[in-house]
């Protein structure tokens, strides 16, 4: 299974306009697509950031469908143009392979916790093994619903962990318990030298569509 993700950053001057336009555009795409797209708004992280994501087993089919829509669907192009006028810079697309999962993972959780980093040179296999071990441990410890993703395209040699929650309150409660756990702290020490700490990004996102 693959996860396609598009990161967009809005202009501060047009931030309040962007969310309704993005929700309209993603909702329209879902009405005409063979795939399901989700829209995410930043809760913790860089303000003004939005993400669009889709799960797929065949990225070629997903990509071909997106390209055909961009060339042949005037309604879609109009909606994208309206969104584009609110953006600050070009979007970033990445593709992630889901290599491990734990818990009862919904197709689209209400809230998403994200941690992402690049492996040190030559340490990608170690970084993947570390992430799988952490994910398994958190699943056993607290019943966490999480996935480990790996990217070689867009964010090369990167590892990402996603955790799904029913609410921000559930995320806060689970995070507080995890960060005081001895096993979690031990694993945070173990990743030193495996992951490039200068590339670490974390965030919390709320699903809008």
Coordinates of C-alpha atoms in Angstrom, one line a residue:
X1 CA 0.0 0.0 0.0
X2 CA 1.2 3.5 -0.8
X3 CA 0.4 6.9 0.6
X4 CA 0.5 9.9 -1.7
X5 CA 0.8 13.2 0.0
X6 CA 0.7 16.8 -1.2
X7 CA 1.8 19.6 1.2
X8 CA 0.5 23.1 0.6
X9 CA 1.4 26.4 2.3
X10 CA -1.0 29.3 2.3
X11 CA -0.2 32.9 2.0
X12 CA -0.7 34.6 5.4
X13 CA -2.8 37.3 3.7
X14 CA -5.2 34.7 2.4
X15 CA -5.2 32.0 5.1
X16 CA -8.9 32.3 5.9
X17 CA -9.9 31.9 2.3
X18 CA -7.8 28.8 1.6
X19 CA -9.5 26.2 3.8
X20 CA -13.0 26.6 2.3
X21 CA -11.6 26.5 -1.2
X22 CA -9.5 23.4 -0.5
X23 CA -12.5 21.6 1.1
X24 CA -14.5 22.4 -2.0
X25 CA -11.8 21.2 -4.4
X26 CA -11.1 18.0 -2.5
X27 CA -14.8 17.3 -2.1
X28 CA -15.3 17.8 -5.9
X29 CA -12.4 15.4 -6.7
X30 CA -13.9 12.8 -4.4
X31 CA -17.2 13.0 -6.3
X32 CA -15.5 12.2 -9.7
X33 CA -12.5 10.0 -8.7
X34 CA -12.0 6.3 -8.3
X35 CA -9.9 7.1 -5.2
X36 CA -10.6 8.8 -1.9
X37 CA -8.7 12.0 -1.0
X38 CA -8.4 13.5 2.5
X39 CA -7.7 17.1 3.4
X40 CA -5.7 17.9 6.6
X41 CA -5.3 21.2 8.4
X42 CA -2.4 21.9 10.7
X43 CA -3.1 22.0 14.5
X44 CA 0.5 21.9 15.6
X45 CA 3.3 22.7 13.2
X46 CA 3.8 25.5 10.7
X47 CA 0.6 27.6 10.7
X48 CA -1.1 27.8 7.3
X49 CA 0.0 24.3 6.2
X50 CA -2.5 21.9 4.6
X51 CA -2.1 18.4 3.4
X52 CA -4.0 16.3 0.8
X53 CA -3.5 12.6 0.9
X54 CA -4.7 9.4 -0.8
X55 CA -4.1 5.7 -0.2
X56 CA -3.5 3.5 -3.2
X57 CA -2.2 0.1 -4.2
X58 CA -1.1 1.3 -7.7
X59 CA 0.4 4.8 -7.8
X60 CA 0.6 4.6 -11.6
X61 CA -3.2 4.5 -11.8
X62 CA -3.6 7.3 -9.2
X63 CA -1.1 9.5 -11.1
X64 CA -2.6 8.9 -14.5
X65 CA -6.1 9.8 -13.1
X66 CA -4.8 13.0 -11.6
X67 CA -3.0 13.9 -14.9
X68 CA -6.1 13.3 -16.9
X69 CA -8.2 15.4 -14.6
X70 CA -5.8 18.2 -14.8
X71 CA -5.9 18.2 -18.6
X72 CA -9.5 17.5 -19.2
X73 CA -11.7 18.7 -16.3
X74 CA -12.4 22.4 -16.6
X75 CA -14.3 22.5 -13.3
X76 CA -11.3 21.0 -11.5
X77 CA -8.9 23.4 -13.1
X78 CA -11.1 26.4 -12.0
X79 CA -11.1 25.1 -8.4
X80 CA -7.3 24.5 -8.5
X81 CA -6.8 28.1 -9.8
X82 CA -8.9 29.5 -7.0
X83 CA -6.8 27.5 -4.4
X84 CA -3.5 28.4 -6.2
X85 CA -4.3 32.1 -5.7
X86 CA -4.1 31.6 -1.9
X87 CA -0.9 29.6 -1.9
X88 CA 2.6 30.7 -0.9
X89 CA 5.0 28.9 -3.2
X90 CA 4.6 25.6 -5.0
X91 CA 3.2 22.4 -3.3
X92 CA 5.4 19.5 -2.4
X93 CA 4.4 15.9 -3.4
X94 CA 5.8 12.8 -1.8
X95 CA 5.1 9.1 -2.1
X96 CA 5.4 6.7 0.8
X97 CA 5.3 2.9 1.0
X98 CA 3.5 1.7 4.1
X99 CA 5.8 -1.1 5.5
X100 CA 4.3 -1.7 9.0
X101 CA 1.0 -1.1 10.9
X102 CA -0.4 -1.8 14.3
X103 CA -3.8 -1.3 15.9
X104 CA -7.2 -0.8 14.4
X105 CA -6.2 1.8 11.8
X106 CA -9.1 3.6 10.2
X107 CA -9.0 4.7 6.6
X108 CA -9.1 8.3 7.7
X109 CA -8.7 9.1 11.4
X110 CA -10.1 12.4 12.8
X111 CA -6.7 13.5 14.1
X112 CA -3.2 12.5 12.8
X113 CA 0.1 12.7 14.6
X114 CA 3.2 12.7 12.4
X115 CA 6.9 12.3 12.9
X116 CA 9.3 12.2 10.0
X117 CA 13.1 12.1 9.6
X118 CA 15.8 11.2 7.2
X119 CA 18.2 8.4 7.9
X120 CA 21.9 9.1 8.2
X121 CA 23.9 8.0 5.1
X122 CA 23.9 4.2 4.9
X123 CA 21.5 3.8 7.9
X124 CA 18.1 3.5 6.1
X125 CA 17.6 -0.2 7.0
X126 CA 18.5 0.5 10.6
X127 CA 16.1 3.5 10.6
X128 CA 13.2 1.3 9.2
X129 CA 14.0 -1.4 11.8
X130 CA 14.0 1.1 14.6
X131 CA 10.6 2.6 13.5
X132 CA 9.0 -0.8 13.2
X133 CA 10.2 -1.7 16.7
X134 CA 8.9 1.6 18.1
X135 CA 5.6 1.1 16.3
X136 CA 5.2 -2.4 17.6
X137 CA 6.1 -1.3 21.1
X138 CA 3.5 1.5 21.2
X139 CA 0.9 -0.8 19.8
X140 CA 1.5 -3.3 22.6
X141 CA 1.9 -0.7 25.3
X142 CA -1.1 1.5 24.6
X143 CA -3.1 0.0 21.7
X144 CA -1.9 2.8 19.4
X145 CA -3.0 2.7 15.8
X146 CA 0.1 3.6 13.8
X147 CA 1.9 3.0 10.5
X148 CA 5.5 3.2 9.4
X149 CA 6.1 4.7 5.9
X150 CA 9.3 4.9 3.9
X151 CA 10.0 7.3 1.0
X152 CA 12.6 7.2 -1.7
X153 CA 10.9 9.8 -3.8
X154 CA 10.3 13.4 -2.9
X155 CA 11.8 12.8 0.6
X156 CA 14.6 10.3 -0.2
X157 CA 15.8 8.0 2.6
X158 CA 13.0 9.2 4.9
X159 CA 11.0 7.3 7.5
X160 CA 7.6 8.5 8.7
X161 CA 5.4 7.4 11.6
X162 CA 1.7 8.3 11.6
X163 CA -0.7 7.8 14.5
X164 CA -4.4 8.1 14.3
X165 CA -6.7 9.5 17.1
X166 CA -10.4 10.1 17.5
X167 CA -9.8 13.7 18.9
X168 CA -7.2 16.2 20.0
X169 CA -7.9 15.2 23.6
X170 CA -7.1 11.6 22.8
X171 CA -3.9 12.6 21.1
X172 CA -2.9 14.7 24.2
X173 CA -3.7 11.9 26.6
X174 CA -1.8 9.3 24.6
X175 CA 1.2 11.5 24.0
X176 CA 1.6 12.4 27.6
X177 CA 1.5 8.8 28.7
X178 CA 4.0 7.8 26.0
X179 CA 6.6 10.5 26.7
X180 CA 6.8 9.4 30.3
X181 CA 7.3 5.7 29.4
X182 CA 10.7 4.1 30.0
X183 CA 10.5 2.0 26.9
X184 CA 9.7 5.0 24.7
X185 CA 12.6 7.0 26.3
X186 CA 15.0 4.1 25.7
X187 CA 14.0 3.9 22.0
X188 CA 14.5 7.7 21.7
X189 CA 18.1 7.2 22.8
X190 CA 18.6 4.2 20.4
X191 CA 17.8 6.3 17.3
X192 CA 20.7 8.7 18.0
X193 CA 23.2 8.1 15.1
X194 CA 20.6 6.4 13.0
X195 CA 18.4 9.3 12.1
X196 CA 19.5 12.8 11.2
X197 CA 18.1 14.9 14.0
X198 CA 18.3 18.1 11.9
X199 CA 15.7 16.7 9.6
X200 CA 13.1 15.7 12.2
X201 CA 9.6 17.1 11.6
X202 CA 6.6 16.6 13.9
X203 CA 3.1 17.8 13.6
X204 CA -0.6 17.2 14.5
X205 CA -3.3 17.5 11.9
X206 CA -7.1 17.6 11.9
X207 CA -9.0 16.0 9.1
X208 CA -11.2 18.5 7.2
X209 CA -12.4 16.1 4.4

